[in-house]
Coordinates of C-alpha atoms in Angstrom, one line a residue:
X1 CA 49.2 61.5 -63.3
X2 CA 50.1 57.9 -62.7
X3 CA 47.6 55.1 -62.2
X4 CA 48.7 51.8 -60.7
X5 CA 46.3 48.9 -61.0
X6 CA 48.7 45.9 -60.6
X7 CA 48.9 45.4 -56.9
X8 CA 46.9 47.6 -54.5
X9 CA 45.4 50.3 -56.6
X10 CA 47.0 53.7 -56.4
X11 CA 46.7 57.1 -58.0
X12 CA 49.7 59.5 -58.0
X13 CA 49.4 63.1 -58.8
X14 CA 52.4 65.5 -58.9
X15 CA 54.6 62.7 -57.4
X16 CA 52.3 62.3 -54.3
X17 CA 49.9 59.4 -53.7
X18 CA 46.3 60.4 -53.5
X19 CA 44.2 59.0 -50.6
X20 CA 42.1 56.2 -52.2
X21 CA 38.4 56.0 -51.5
X22 CA 37.6 53.1 -49.1
X23 CA 34.8 52.0 -51.5
X24 CA 35.8 48.8 -53.3
X25 CA 33.3 49.7 -56.0
X26 CA 35.0 53.0 -56.8
X27 CA 38.3 51.1 -57.1
X28 CA 36.7 48.5 -59.4
X29 CA 35.0 51.2 -61.5
X30 CA 38.4 53.0 -61.9
X31 CA 40.1 49.8 -63.2
X32 CA 37.1 48.9 -65.5
X33 CA 37.0 52.3 -67.1
X34 CA 40.8 52.6 -67.5
X35 CA 41.1 49.2 -69.2
X36 CA 38.0 49.5 -71.4
X37 CA 39.0 50.3 -75.0
X38 CA 35.9 52.5 -75.5
X39 CA 33.3 54.4 -73.4
X40 CA 31.0 52.2 -71.4
X41 CA 27.2 52.6 -71.1
X42 CA 25.9 53.5 -67.7
X43 CA 23.6 50.5 -67.8
X44 CA 26.6 48.2 -68.2
X45 CA 28.4 49.7 -65.2
X46 CA 25.2 49.3 -63.1
X47 CA 25.1 45.6 -64.0
X48 CA 28.7 45.1 -63.1
X49 CA 28.7 46.9 -59.8
X50 CA 25.3 46.5 -58.2
X51 CA 23.2 43.5 -57.5
X52 CA 19.6 44.7 -57.7
X53 CA 20.0 47.9 -55.7
X54 CA 17.1 50.2 -54.9
X55 CA 18.6 53.0 -57.0
X56 CA 21.5 51.7 -59.2
X57 CA 21.9 54.9 -61.2
X58 CA 22.0 56.9 -58.0
X59 CA 24.7 54.7 -56.6
X60 CA 26.6 55.0 -59.9
X61 CA 26.4 58.8 -59.7
X62 CA 27.9 58.7 -56.2
X63 CA 30.7 56.4 -57.4
X64 CA 31.5 58.6 -60.3
X65 CA 31.6 61.7 -58.1
X66 CA 34.2 60.0 -55.9
X67 CA 36.1 58.9 -59.0
X68 CA 36.2 62.5 -60.4
X69 CA 37.9 63.7 -57.2
X70 CA 40.4 60.9 -57.5
X71 CA 41.5 61.6 -61.1
X72 CA 41.1 65.3 -61.1
X73 CA 38.0 65.5 -63.2
X74 CA 39.2 63.2 -65.9
X75 CA 35.9 61.3 -65.9
X76 CA 34.1 62.0 -69.2
X77 CA 30.4 61.6 -69.5
X78 CA 28.6 61.8 -72.8
X79 CA 24.9 61.1 -72.3
X80 CA 24.8 57.4 -71.5
X81 CA 28.5 56.8 -72.1
X82 CA 31.3 57.0 -69.5
X83 CA 35.1 57.0 -69.9
X84 CA 38.3 58.3 -68.4
X85 CA 40.6 60.7 -70.2
X86 CA 44.0 59.1 -70.0
X87 CA 45.9 61.8 -72.0
X88 CA 49.4 62.2 -70.4
X89 CA 48.5 59.5 -67.8
X90 CA 50.9 56.7 -67.1
X91 CA 49.0 53.4 -66.4
X92 CA 51.0 50.3 -65.5
X93 CA 48.6 47.8 -67.0
X94 CA 48.3 49.7 -70.3
X95 CA 52.0 50.0 -70.6
X96 CA 52.4 46.3 -70.1
X97 CA 49.6 45.7 -72.7
X98 CA 51.5 47.8 -75.2
X99 CA 54.8 46.0 -74.6
X100 CA 53.1 42.7 -75.0
X101 CA 51.4 43.8 -78.2
X102 CA 54.9 44.8 -79.6
X103 CA 56.3 41.5 -78.4
X104 CA 58.5 40.9 -75.3
X105 CA 61.0 39.0 -77.5
X106 CA 61.7 42.2 -79.5
X107 CA 62.1 44.5 -76.5
X108 CA 65.5 45.5 -75.2
X109 CA 66.5 43.7 -72.1
X110 CA 66.6 46.8 -70.0
X111 CA 63.1 47.8 -71.2
X112 CA 61.8 44.3 -70.5
X113 CA 63.1 44.6 -67.0
X114 CA 61.3 47.9 -66.5
X115 CA 58.1 46.3 -67.8
X116 CA 58.4 43.4 -65.5
X117 CA 59.1 45.6 -62.5
X118 CA 55.7 47.2 -63.0
X119 CA 54.0 43.9 -61.9
X120 CA 53.6 44.7 -58.2
X121 CA 50.9 42.1 -57.7
X122 CA 47.6 40.9 -59.2
X123 CA 45.1 43.4 -60.7
X124 CA 43.3 45.3 -57.9
X125 CA 45.0 43.3 -55.2
X126 CA 42.6 42.9 -52.3
X127 CA 39.5 44.2 -54.1
X128 CA 36.6 41.8 -54.4
X129 CA 33.0 42.7 -55.5
X130 CA 29.9 40.7 -54.6
X131 CA 28.7 40.6 -58.2
X132 CA 29.0 37.6 -60.5
X133 CA 29.7 39.6 -63.6
X134 CA 32.4 41.8 -62.0
X135 CA 33.9 38.8 -60.3
X136 CA 34.2 37.1 -63.7
X137 CA 35.7 40.1 -65.3
X138 CA 38.3 40.5 -62.5
X139 CA 39.2 36.8 -62.7
X140 CA 39.7 36.9 -66.4
X141 CA 41.8 40.1 -66.3
X142 CA 43.9 38.8 -63.4
X143 CA 44.6 35.6 -65.3
X144 CA 45.6 37.6 -68.4
X145 CA 48.1 39.7 -66.5
X146 CA 49.5 36.8 -64.7
X147 CA 50.1 35.1 -68.0
X148 CA 51.8 38.2 -69.3
X149 CA 54.0 38.3 -66.2
X150 CA 55.0 34.7 -66.7
X151 CA 55.7 35.3 -70.3
X152 CA 58.0 38.3 -69.4
X153 CA 59.7 36.1 -66.7
X154 CA 60.4 33.4 -69.3
X155 CA 62.0 35.9 -71.6
X156 CA 64.1 37.5 -68.9
X157 CA 65.3 34.1 -67.8
X158 CA 66.3 33.2 -71.4
X159 CA 68.2 36.4 -71.8
X160 CA 69.6 36.9 -68.3
X161 CA 73.3 38.0 -68.5
X162 CA 74.5 36.0 -65.4
X163 CA 73.6 33.2 -63.1
X164 CA 72.5 35.4 -60.3
X165 CA 69.9 37.1 -62.4
X166 CA 68.9 33.8 -64.0
X167 CA 68.0 32.3 -60.6
X168 CA 66.4 35.5 -59.4
X169 CA 64.0 35.6 -62.4
X170 CA 63.5 31.8 -62.1
X171 CA 62.4 32.2 -58.5
X172 CA 59.9 34.8 -59.6
X173 CA 58.6 32.6 -62.4
X174 CA 58.1 29.7 -60.0
X175 CA 56.3 31.8 -57.5
X176 CA 53.9 32.9 -60.2
X177 CA 53.5 29.4 -61.6
X178 CA 54.5 26.8 -59.0
X179 CA 53.1 23.9 -61.1
X180 CA 54.5 25.0 -64.5
X181 CA 56.6 22.0 -65.6
X182 CA 58.5 24.1 -68.0
X183 CA 59.7 26.5 -65.2
X184 CA 60.9 23.5 -63.2
X185 CA 62.7 22.1 -66.3
X186 CA 64.5 25.4 -66.8
X187 CA 65.4 25.6 -63.1
X188 CA 66.9 22.1 -63.3
X189 CA 68.8 23.0 -66.5
X190 CA 70.2 26.2 -64.8
X191 CA 71.3 24.3 -61.7
X192 CA 73.0 21.7 -63.8
X193 CA 74.7 24.3 -65.9
X194 CA 76.0 26.0 -62.7
X195 CA 77.3 22.7 -61.4
X196 CA 74.8 22.5 -58.6
X197 CA 73.7 19.0 -59.3
X198 CA 72.8 18.1 -55.8
X199 CA 70.6 21.2 -55.6
X200 CA 69.0 20.1 -58.9
X201 CA 68.2 16.7 -57.5
X202 CA 66.8 18.2 -54.3
X203 CA 64.7 20.6 -56.3
X204 CA 63.3 17.7 -58.4
X205 CA 62.5 15.7 -55.3
X206 CA 60.6 18.6 -53.8
X207 CA 58.8 19.3 -57.0
X208 CA 57.7 15.6 -57.3
X209 CA 56.3 15.8 -53.8
X210 CA 54.4 19.0 -54.6
X211 CA 53.0 17.7 -57.9
X212 CA 52.1 14.4 -56.3
X213 CA 50.1 16.2 -53.6
X214 CA 48.2 18.1 -56.2
X215 CA 47.5 15.1 -58.4
X216 CA 49.7 16.5 -61.2
X217 CA 51.6 14.1 -63.5
X218 CA 55.3 14.6 -62.6
X219 CA 56.6 11.7 -64.7
X220 CA 57.5 13.8 -67.8
X221 CA 59.5 16.2 -65.6
X222 CA 61.4 13.3 -64.0
X223 CA 62.0 11.7 -67.4
X224 CA 63.4 14.9 -68.8
X225 CA 65.8 15.2 -65.9
X226 CA 66.8 11.5 -66.1
X227 CA 67.6 12.0 -69.8
X228 CA 69.5 15.2 -69.1
X229 CA 71.7 13.8 -66.3
X230 CA 72.7 10.6 -68.1
X231 CA 73.0 12.0 -71.7
X232 CA 76.7 12.4 -72.7
X233 CA 77.8 15.6 -74.3
X234 CA 79.5 15.3 -77.7
X235 CA 83.1 15.7 -78.8
X236 CA 85.1 13.5 -76.4
X237 CA 88.8 14.0 -76.1
X238 CA 90.8 11.0 -77.2
X239 CA 92.8 10.8 -73.9
X240 CA 89.9 11.0 -71.5
X241 CA 86.3 9.7 -71.1
X242 CA 83.7 11.7 -73.0
X243 CA 82.1 14.4 -71.0
X244 CA 78.6 13.9 -69.7
X245 CA 76.3 15.6 -67.3
X246 CA 77.1 14.4 -63.8
X247 CA 74.8 11.7 -62.4
X248 CA 74.5 9.3 -59.5
X249 CA 73.0 5.8 -59.5
X250 CA 69.3 6.3 -58.5
X251 CA 67.4 4.1 -56.1
X252 CA 63.8 3.9 -54.8
X253 CA 63.1 2.2 -51.5
X254 CA 59.6 0.9 -51.7
X255 CA 57.6 0.7 -48.4
X256 CA 58.4 -2.6 -46.6
X257 CA 55.5 -4.9 -46.1
X258 CA 54.3 -5.7 -42.6
X259 CA 54.0 -9.5 -42.0
X260 CA 51.8 -10.7 -39.2
X261 CA 50.0 -7.5 -38.3
X262 CA 50.5 -3.8 -38.8
X263 CA 52.0 -1.5 -36.1
X264 CA 53.9 0.9 -38.3
X265 CA 57.3 -0.8 -37.8
X266 CA 57.6 -1.3 -41.6
X267 CA 56.8 2.3 -42.5
X268 CA 59.2 3.6 -39.9
X269 CA 62.0 1.3 -41.1
X270 CA 61.3 2.4 -44.7
X271 CA 61.6 6.0 -43.8
X272 CA 64.8 5.5 -41.9
X273 CA 66.4 3.6 -44.7
X274 CA 65.5 6.4 -47.2
X275 CA 66.9 9.0 -44.9
X276 CA 70.1 7.2 -44.1
X277 CA 70.7 6.3 -47.8
X278 CA 70.3 9.9 -48.7
X279 CA 72.8 10.9 -46.0
X280 CA 75.5 8.8 -47.7
X281 CA 75.4 11.4 -50.5
X282 CA 76.5 8.7 -53.0
X283 CA 73.1 7.9 -54.5
X284 CA 70.1 9.7 -55.9
X285 CA 67.3 8.6 -53.5
X286 CA 63.7 9.0 -54.4
X287 CA 61.8 10.9 -51.7
X288 CA 59.5 9.3 -49.2
X289 CA 56.3 10.9 -50.5
X290 CA 56.7 9.4 -54.0
X291 CA 57.2 5.8 -53.0
X292 CA 54.5 5.8 -50.3
X293 CA 52.1 7.4 -52.9
X294 CA 52.8 4.6 -55.3
X295 CA 52.2 2.0 -52.7
X296 CA 48.8 3.6 -52.0
X297 CA 48.0 3.2 -55.7
X298 CA 48.9 -0.5 -55.5
X299 CA 52.0 -0.1 -57.7
X300 CA 54.4 -3.1 -57.3
X301 CA 58.1 -2.5 -56.8
X302 CA 59.1 -3.5 -60.3
X303 CA 56.5 -1.3 -61.9
X304 CA 57.5 1.5 -59.5
X305 CA 61.0 1.3 -60.7
X306 CA 59.8 1.8 -64.3
X307 CA 57.5 4.7 -63.3
X308 CA 60.2 6.4 -61.3
X309 CA 62.9 5.8 -63.9
X310 CA 65.5 4.6 -61.3
X311 CA 68.4 2.3 -61.6
X312 CA 67.6 0.2 -58.5
X313 CA 64.6 -0.7 -56.4
X314 CA 64.8 -1.9 -52.8
X315 CA 61.8 -3.8 -51.3
X316 CA 61.2 -6.1 -48.4
X317 CA 59.1 -7.2 -45.5
X318 CA 59.3 -6.9 -41.7
X319 CA 58.1 -9.3 -39.0
X320 CA 58.0 -8.8 -35.2
X321 CA 58.1 -11.9 -33.0
X322 CA 58.1 -10.7 -29.4
X323 CA 61.3 -8.7 -28.9
X324 CA 62.8 -9.9 -32.1
X325 CA 62.4 -8.0 -35.4
X326 CA 63.5 -9.4 -38.8
X327 CA 63.6 -7.6 -42.1
X328 CA 64.0 -9.5 -45.4
X329 CA 65.5 -7.1 -48.0
X330 CA 65.9 -7.3 -51.7
X331 CA 67.8 -5.1 -54.2
X332 CA 66.7 -5.4 -57.8
X333 CA 68.1 -3.8 -61.0
X334 CA 65.1 -1.8 -62.2
X335 CA 66.4 -1.9 -65.8
X336 CA 66.0 -5.6 -66.3
X337 CA 64.2 -6.8 -63.1
X338 CA 67.3 -8.9 -62.1
X339 CA 67.7 -9.5 -58.3
X340 CA 71.1 -8.1 -57.4
X341 CA 71.2 -9.0 -53.8
X342 CA 68.9 -10.3 -51.0
X343 CA 69.4 -10.9 -47.3
X344 CA 67.6 -11.0 -44.0
X345 CA 68.5 -8.9 -41.0
X346 CA 67.5 -9.8 -37.4
X347 CA 67.9 -8.1 -34.1
X348 CA 66.3 -8.4 -30.7
X349 CA 65.8 -6.2 -27.6
X350 CA 63.3 -4.5 -25.4
X351 CA 63.8 -1.1 -27.1
X352 CA 62.1 -1.2 -30.5
X353 CA 63.8 1.9 -31.8
X354 CA 67.2 0.7 -30.9
X355 CA 66.5 -2.7 -32.6
X356 CA 65.2 -0.9 -35.7
X357 CA 68.3 1.4 -35.8
X358 CA 70.6 -1.6 -35.7
X359 CA 68.7 -3.3 -38.6
X360 CA 68.5 0.0 -40.6
X361 CA 72.3 0.6 -40.3
X362 CA 73.1 -2.9 -41.7
X363 CA 70.5 -2.6 -44.5
X364 CA 71.8 0.8 -45.6
X365 CA 75.4 -0.3 -45.6
X366 CA 74.6 -3.4 -47.5
X367 CA 72.6 -1.6 -50.2
X368 CA 75.3 1.0 -50.7
X369 CA 78.0 -1.7 -50.9
X370 CA 76.0 -3.8 -53.4
X371 CA 75.2 -0.9 -55.6
X372 CA 78.8 0.2 -55.6
X373 CA 79.9 -3.3 -56.5
X374 CA 77.3 -3.5 -59.3
X375 CA 78.3 -0.1 -60.7
X376 CA 82.0 -1.2 -60.7
X377 CA 81.1 -4.3 -62.6
X378 CA 79.2 -2.3 -65.2
X379 CA 82.0 0.3 -65.5
X380 CA 84.7 -2.3 -66.1
X381 CA 82.8 -3.8 -69.0
X382 CA 82.5 -0.4 -70.9
X383 CA 85.1 1.0 -73.3
X384 CA 87.3 3.5 -71.4
X385 CA 86.6 6.3 -73.9
X386 CA 82.8 6.0 -73.3
X387 CA 82.8 6.5 -69.5
X388 CA 81.1 9.4 -67.9
X389 CA 82.2 10.8 -64.5
X390 CA 80.2 8.3 -62.5
X391 CA 81.5 5.4 -64.5
X392 CA 85.1 6.6 -64.4
X393 CA 84.9 6.8 -60.6
X394 CA 83.6 3.3 -60.3
X395 CA 86.1 1.8 -62.7
X396 CA 88.7 3.6 -60.6
X397 CA 87.4 2.0 -57.5
X398 CA 87.8 -1.4 -59.1
X399 CA 91.5 -0.8 -59.8
X400 CA 92.1 1.0 -56.5
X401 CA 91.0 -2.1 -54.5
X402 CA 93.6 -4.2 -56.1
X403 CA 96.3 -2.5 -54.0
X404 CA 99.1 -2.8 -56.6
X405 CA 101.3 -0.1 -58.2
X406 CA 99.9 -0.5 -61.7
X407 CA 96.3 -0.7 -60.6
X408 CA 96.7 2.3 -58.3
X409 CA 98.1 4.4 -61.2
X410 CA 95.2 3.3 -63.4
X411 CA 92.8 4.3 -60.6
X412 CA 94.4 7.7 -60.3
X413 CA 94.0 8.3 -64.0
X414 CA 90.3 7.4 -63.9
X415 CA 89.6 9.5 -60.8
X416 CA 91.3 12.4 -62.5
X417 CA 89.1 11.9 -65.5
X418 CA 86.0 11.9 -63.3
X419 CA 87.1 15.1 -61.7
X420 CA 87.7 16.7 -65.0
X421 CA 84.2 15.7 -66.1
X422 CA 82.6 16.8 -62.9
X423 CA 84.7 19.0 -60.5
X424 CA 81.8 18.9 -58.0
X425 CA 82.0 15.1 -57.6
X426 CA 83.3 14.9 -54.0
X427 CA 83.8 11.1 -54.1
X428 CA 86.0 11.3 -57.2
X429 CA 88.3 13.7 -55.3
X430 CA 88.2 11.4 -52.2
X431 CA 89.1 8.4 -54.4
X432 CA 92.0 10.4 -55.9
X433 CA 93.2 11.2 -52.3
X434 CA 93.1 7.5 -51.5
X435 CA 95.4 6.7 -54.4
X436 CA 98.0 9.2 -53.1
X437 CA 97.5 7.8 -49.6
X438 CA 98.3 4.3 -51.0
X439 CA 101.4 5.6 -52.8
X440 CA 102.8 6.8 -49.5
X441 CA 101.5 4.1 -47.2
X442 CA 102.3 1.1 -49.5
X443 CA 105.5 2.6 -50.9
X444 CA 104.1 2.4 -54.5
X445 CA 106.2 5.3 -55.5
X446 CA 109.9 6.0 -54.8
X447 CA 110.8 7.1 -51.3
X448 CA 111.8 10.5 -52.6
X449 CA 108.2 11.0 -53.6
X450 CA 106.6 10.2 -50.3
X451 CA 106.3 13.8 -49.0
X452 CA 104.8 14.9 -52.3
X453 CA 102.3 12.0 -52.2
X454 CA 101.3 13.0 -48.6
X455 CA 100.8 16.6 -49.8
X456 CA 98.7 15.5 -52.7
X457 CA 96.5 13.2 -50.5
X458 CA 95.8 16.3 -48.3
X459 CA 95.2 18.6 -51.3
X460 CA 92.7 16.3 -53.0
X461 CA 90.9 15.5 -49.7
X462 CA 90.5 19.3 -49.3
X463 CA 89.0 19.4 -52.8
X464 CA 86.6 16.7 -51.8
X465 CA 85.5 18.7 -48.8
X466 CA 85.2 21.8 -51.0
X467 CA 82.9 19.9 -53.4
X468 CA 80.6 18.6 -50.7
X469 CA 81.3 19.1 -47.0
X470 CA 78.3 16.9 -46.2
X471 CA 79.7 13.8 -47.9
X472 CA 81.1 11.4 -45.3
X473 CA 83.7 10.1 -47.8
X474 CA 85.1 13.6 -48.0
X475 CA 85.8 13.7 -44.3
X476 CA 87.1 10.1 -44.5
X477 CA 89.6 11.2 -47.1
X478 CA 90.7 14.1 -45.0
X479 CA 91.0 11.9 -41.9
X480 CA 93.4 9.6 -43.7
X481 CA 95.4 12.5 -45.1
X482 CA 95.8 14.1 -41.7
X483 CA 96.9 10.8 -40.3
X484 CA 99.6 10.6 -42.9
X485 CA 100.7 14.1 -41.8
X486 CA 101.0 12.9 -38.2
X487 CA 98.0 15.0 -37.1
X488 CA 96.1 12.4 -35.1
X489 CA 93.8 14.7 -33.3
X490 CA 92.6 16.3 -36.6
X491 CA 92.4 12.9 -38.2
X492 CA 90.1 11.5 -35.4
X493 CA 87.9 14.6 -35.6
X494 CA 87.4 14.2 -39.3
X495 CA 86.7 10.5 -39.1
X496 CA 84.2 11.0 -36.3
X497 CA 82.5 13.7 -38.4
X498 CA 82.2 11.2 -41.3
X499 CA 80.3 8.8 -38.9
X500 CA 78.2 11.6 -37.6
X501 CA 77.1 12.4 -41.1
X502 CA 76.3 8.8 -41.9
X503 CA 76.3 6.3 -39.0
X504 CA 76.4 3.4 -41.6
X505 CA 79.6 4.6 -43.3
X506 CA 81.7 1.5 -42.9
X507 CA 84.9 3.0 -44.1
X508 CA 84.6 5.8 -41.5
X509 CA 84.3 3.3 -38.7
X510 CA 87.2 1.2 -40.0
X511 CA 89.6 4.0 -40.4
X512 CA 88.8 5.4 -37.0
X513 CA 89.7 1.9 -35.7
X514 CA 92.9 1.9 -37.8
X515 CA 94.0 5.2 -36.2
X516 CA 93.1 4.2 -32.6
X517 CA 94.7 0.8 -33.0
X518 CA 98.2 2.5 -33.3
X519 CA 98.2 5.4 -30.9
X520 CA 94.6 6.0 -29.5
X521 CA 92.2 3.9 -27.5
X522 CA 92.7 0.2 -28.5
X523 CA 89.3 -0.8 -27.0
X524 CA 87.6 1.8 -29.2
X525 CA 89.6 0.4 -32.1
X526 CA 88.2 -3.0 -31.6
X527 CA 84.6 -1.6 -31.3
X528 CA 85.1 0.5 -34.5
X529 CA 86.5 -2.3 -36.6
X530 CA 83.8 -4.7 -35.4
X531 CA 81.1 -2.2 -36.4
X532 CA 82.8 -1.7 -39.8
X533 CA 82.8 -5.5 -40.5
X534 CA 79.2 -5.8 -39.4
X535 CA 78.2 -3.0 -41.7
X536 CA 80.2 -4.2 -44.6
X537 CA 81.0 -7.9 -44.3
X538 CA 82.3 -8.2 -47.9
X539 CA 84.2 -5.0 -48.0
X540 CA 87.4 -5.0 -50.1
X541 CA 89.2 -3.6 -47.0
X542 CA 88.1 -6.5 -44.7
X543 CA 91.8 -7.5 -44.4
X544 CA 92.6 -4.1 -43.0
X545 CA 89.7 -4.2 -40.6
X546 CA 90.9 -7.5 -39.2
X547 CA 94.5 -6.4 -39.1
X548 CA 93.7 -3.2 -37.2
X549 CA 91.9 -5.3 -34.6
X550 CA 95.0 -7.5 -34.3
X551 CA 97.1 -4.4 -33.6
X552 CA 94.6 -3.2 -30.9
X553 CA 94.9 -6.6 -29.2
X554 CA 98.8 -6.2 -29.2
X555 CA 98.5 -2.9 -27.4
X556 CA 96.1 -4.6 -24.9
X557 CA 98.8 -7.3 -24.4
X558 CA 96.3 -9.9 -25.7
X559 CA 98.9 -11.6 -27.9
X560 CA 97.0 -14.9 -28.7
X561 CA 94.0 -13.0 -29.8
X562 CA 96.2 -10.6 -31.9
X563 CA 97.8 -13.6 -33.7
X564 CA 94.4 -15.2 -34.5
X565 CA 92.9 -11.9 -35.9
X566 CA 96.1 -11.2 -37.9
X567 CA 96.1 -14.6 -39.5
X568 CA 92.4 -14.1 -40.5
X569 CA 93.4 -10.8 -42.1
X570 CA 96.0 -12.5 -44.4
X571 CA 93.3 -14.9 -45.7
X572 CA 91.3 -12.0 -47.2
X573 CA 91.7 -11.1 -50.9
X574 CA 94.4 -8.5 -51.8
X575 CA 96.1 -8.6 -48.4
X576 CA 99.4 -6.7 -49.0
X577 CA 102.8 -6.9 -47.4
X578 CA 102.0 -4.7 -44.4
X579 CA 99.2 -7.2 -43.5
X580 CA 101.5 -10.1 -43.8
X581 CA 104.0 -8.2 -41.6
X582 CA 101.3 -7.7 -38.9
X583 CA 100.6 -11.4 -39.0
X584 CA 104.4 -12.3 -38.7
X585 CA 104.8 -9.9 -35.8
X586 CA 101.7 -11.0 -33.9
X587 CA 102.6 -14.7 -34.3
X588 CA 106.1 -14.0 -33.0
X589 CA 104.7 -12.1 -30.0
X590 CA 102.4 -15.0 -29.3
X591 CA 105.3 -17.5 -29.4
X592 CA 104.2 -19.1 -32.7
X593 CA 107.6 -18.5 -34.3
X594 CA 107.5 -21.2 -37.0
X595 CA 104.3 -19.8 -38.4
X596 CA 105.7 -16.3 -38.2
X597 CA 108.8 -17.3 -40.2
X598 CA 106.6 -18.7 -42.9
X599 CA 104.9 -15.3 -43.2
X600 CA 108.3 -13.6 -43.4
X601 CA 109.2 -15.9 -46.3
X602 CA 105.9 -14.9 -48.1
X603 CA 106.8 -11.3 -47.6
X604 CA 110.2 -11.7 -49.0
X605 CA 108.8 -13.5 -52.1
X606 CA 106.5 -10.5 -52.7
X607 CA 108.8 -7.7 -51.7
X608 CA 112.5 -8.7 -51.5
X609 CA 114.3 -6.6 -48.9
X610 CA 111.2 -5.8 -46.8
X611 CA 112.0 -5.7 -43.1
X612 CA 110.3 -4.6 -39.9
X613 CA 111.6 -1.1 -40.5
X614 CA 109.5 -0.8 -43.7
X615 CA 106.5 -1.8 -41.6
X616 CA 107.2 0.6 -38.7
X617 CA 107.8 3.5 -41.2
X618 CA 104.4 2.9 -42.7
X619 CA 102.6 2.9 -39.3
X620 CA 102.6 5.4 -36.4
X621 CA 103.3 3.5 -33.1
X622 CA 104.8 5.1 -30.0
X623 CA 108.3 4.3 -29.0
X624 CA 107.4 1.5 -26.6
X625 CA 105.3 -0.4 -29.3
X626 CA 108.1 0.1 -31.8
X627 CA 110.6 -1.5 -29.4
X628 CA 108.2 -4.4 -28.9
X629 CA 107.8 -5.1 -32.7
X630 CA 111.6 -4.8 -33.3
X631 CA 112.2 -7.3 -30.5
X632 CA 109.7 -9.8 -32.0
X633 CA 111.3 -9.3 -35.4
X634 CA 114.7 -10.3 -34.1
X635 CA 113.2 -13.7 -33.0
X636 CA 112.1 -14.5 -36.6
X637 CA 115.0 -12.8 -38.5
X638 CA 112.6 -10.2 -39.8
X639 CA 115.0 -7.4 -38.8
X640 CA 117.4 -7.8 -41.7

């Protein structure tokens, strides 16, 4: 005979389940007698099962008669004492008690699995008795078996032979104990070990929200994860940065204050900024529930940064004046309270949501740009051998934006180091793709290497997409790589996807304008480059945004405007020879030949032997536009 008490109670005889009595008291009596270590007095059973009945002993006799039929006469009565003969009976709860007494840690893994599988649910699932004593006994026993099930889960997780079983057992543990901080810590550790860092951060955010809703202190859990994701692992290799767990800069966007009334504009703007920042996939963004909860507690932004353990805190205020909305925004370094950046954003219009969207896009782009710049500055100041993946990536960005051969090679080495340290870091793969793009586009490697550099740009962009298909930078990298391969349709599709994923991704807007300025829609090119400059007014690629607009004006036969925009592009830092060439060509087309010749002289000082053919080889114009540029080059001796 087999008796199952964990879950809905069952009795199995000869391999067939016996129909259980409908009486809840008979079922409770079965469990109580089976789990009692010694015979039980009838008076005790009456007290447990019946609340002042007219004839408690008579009711007990009726229950015992039903029980005898259920267990084939194994009910034993000896005067006042009652018990059940369990000789040769298999009882799930007793088997678990024996395994626990022997110690789960000493059990073979297969045996421990069998023990765990016997937990079908809580003791006497669905059985409740209207008696205080019996209710107390049931509650205590259920808690005891739940604790044993959790203990078995922990042991199975610790000894699981592969990741699939680890996560399966962890899920079971968390279902049993959703507010067990240790279970969540183990889950975060397992996700990190599996390289699923974004999943770990999403799990942490969800856990914080759940703990906060229950009034449970989640700060120790957050602190444990913060320490784990920034703590470097030992034994660095001399030729590469020391390995560390992957991390991202973390930011908390505190609820904006409403100035001059309260109509939920501030809260809506805050929620949108949080959501759009998270969509960039470049930052660890604290969830809405946590920051709003801290506001309700009266916690100031600086203190919130300390409580949340983040790197940066965003705060600000919103004011409505008729149809105009303005938002003052501040980004502070949470580690030392220093203000990193502050600005005010204004927009007006009859449609409130459209106005807010415009402001949110500019705020998000500015925050992302300022944090990236700050992280680059930090990384540059650190010894190269001490950099983790995140720092290697940002130091690589600093070199990449110099647009020179030596700096591009240094950037490539740093991006490769970041990828070695964290193969799931999509932006490091995207940065590596950009270095190969620059090698081909700017002729930073020998001409014989160009095809190989194009192939590497595509290969590393593919790796970026493989690491995170939802990172707009991954699609941006693929868009550039496809453009290099002459696949304009695919390039445009990837760049449009990058903007769909994050409407505030300035580089996506710029590169879409860059592509359309040459062979696509020149009006769309102007709109895209304008958006990119609005979103990122201090972007290192500002010169390219301005120059792309100049090319679009050439294709619209707006030569004066083209010349003006091209000259503006050359005034931006790090403008390379192709940008000077655009200026020389546009000035020549606009009839400003003396100015154009001065730019040709500047080009020759920087790159002797550079001609209009080098420029046309880098870009992808149709035959008509190529003839136009060659004609202008002859007027200023730029064709030889």
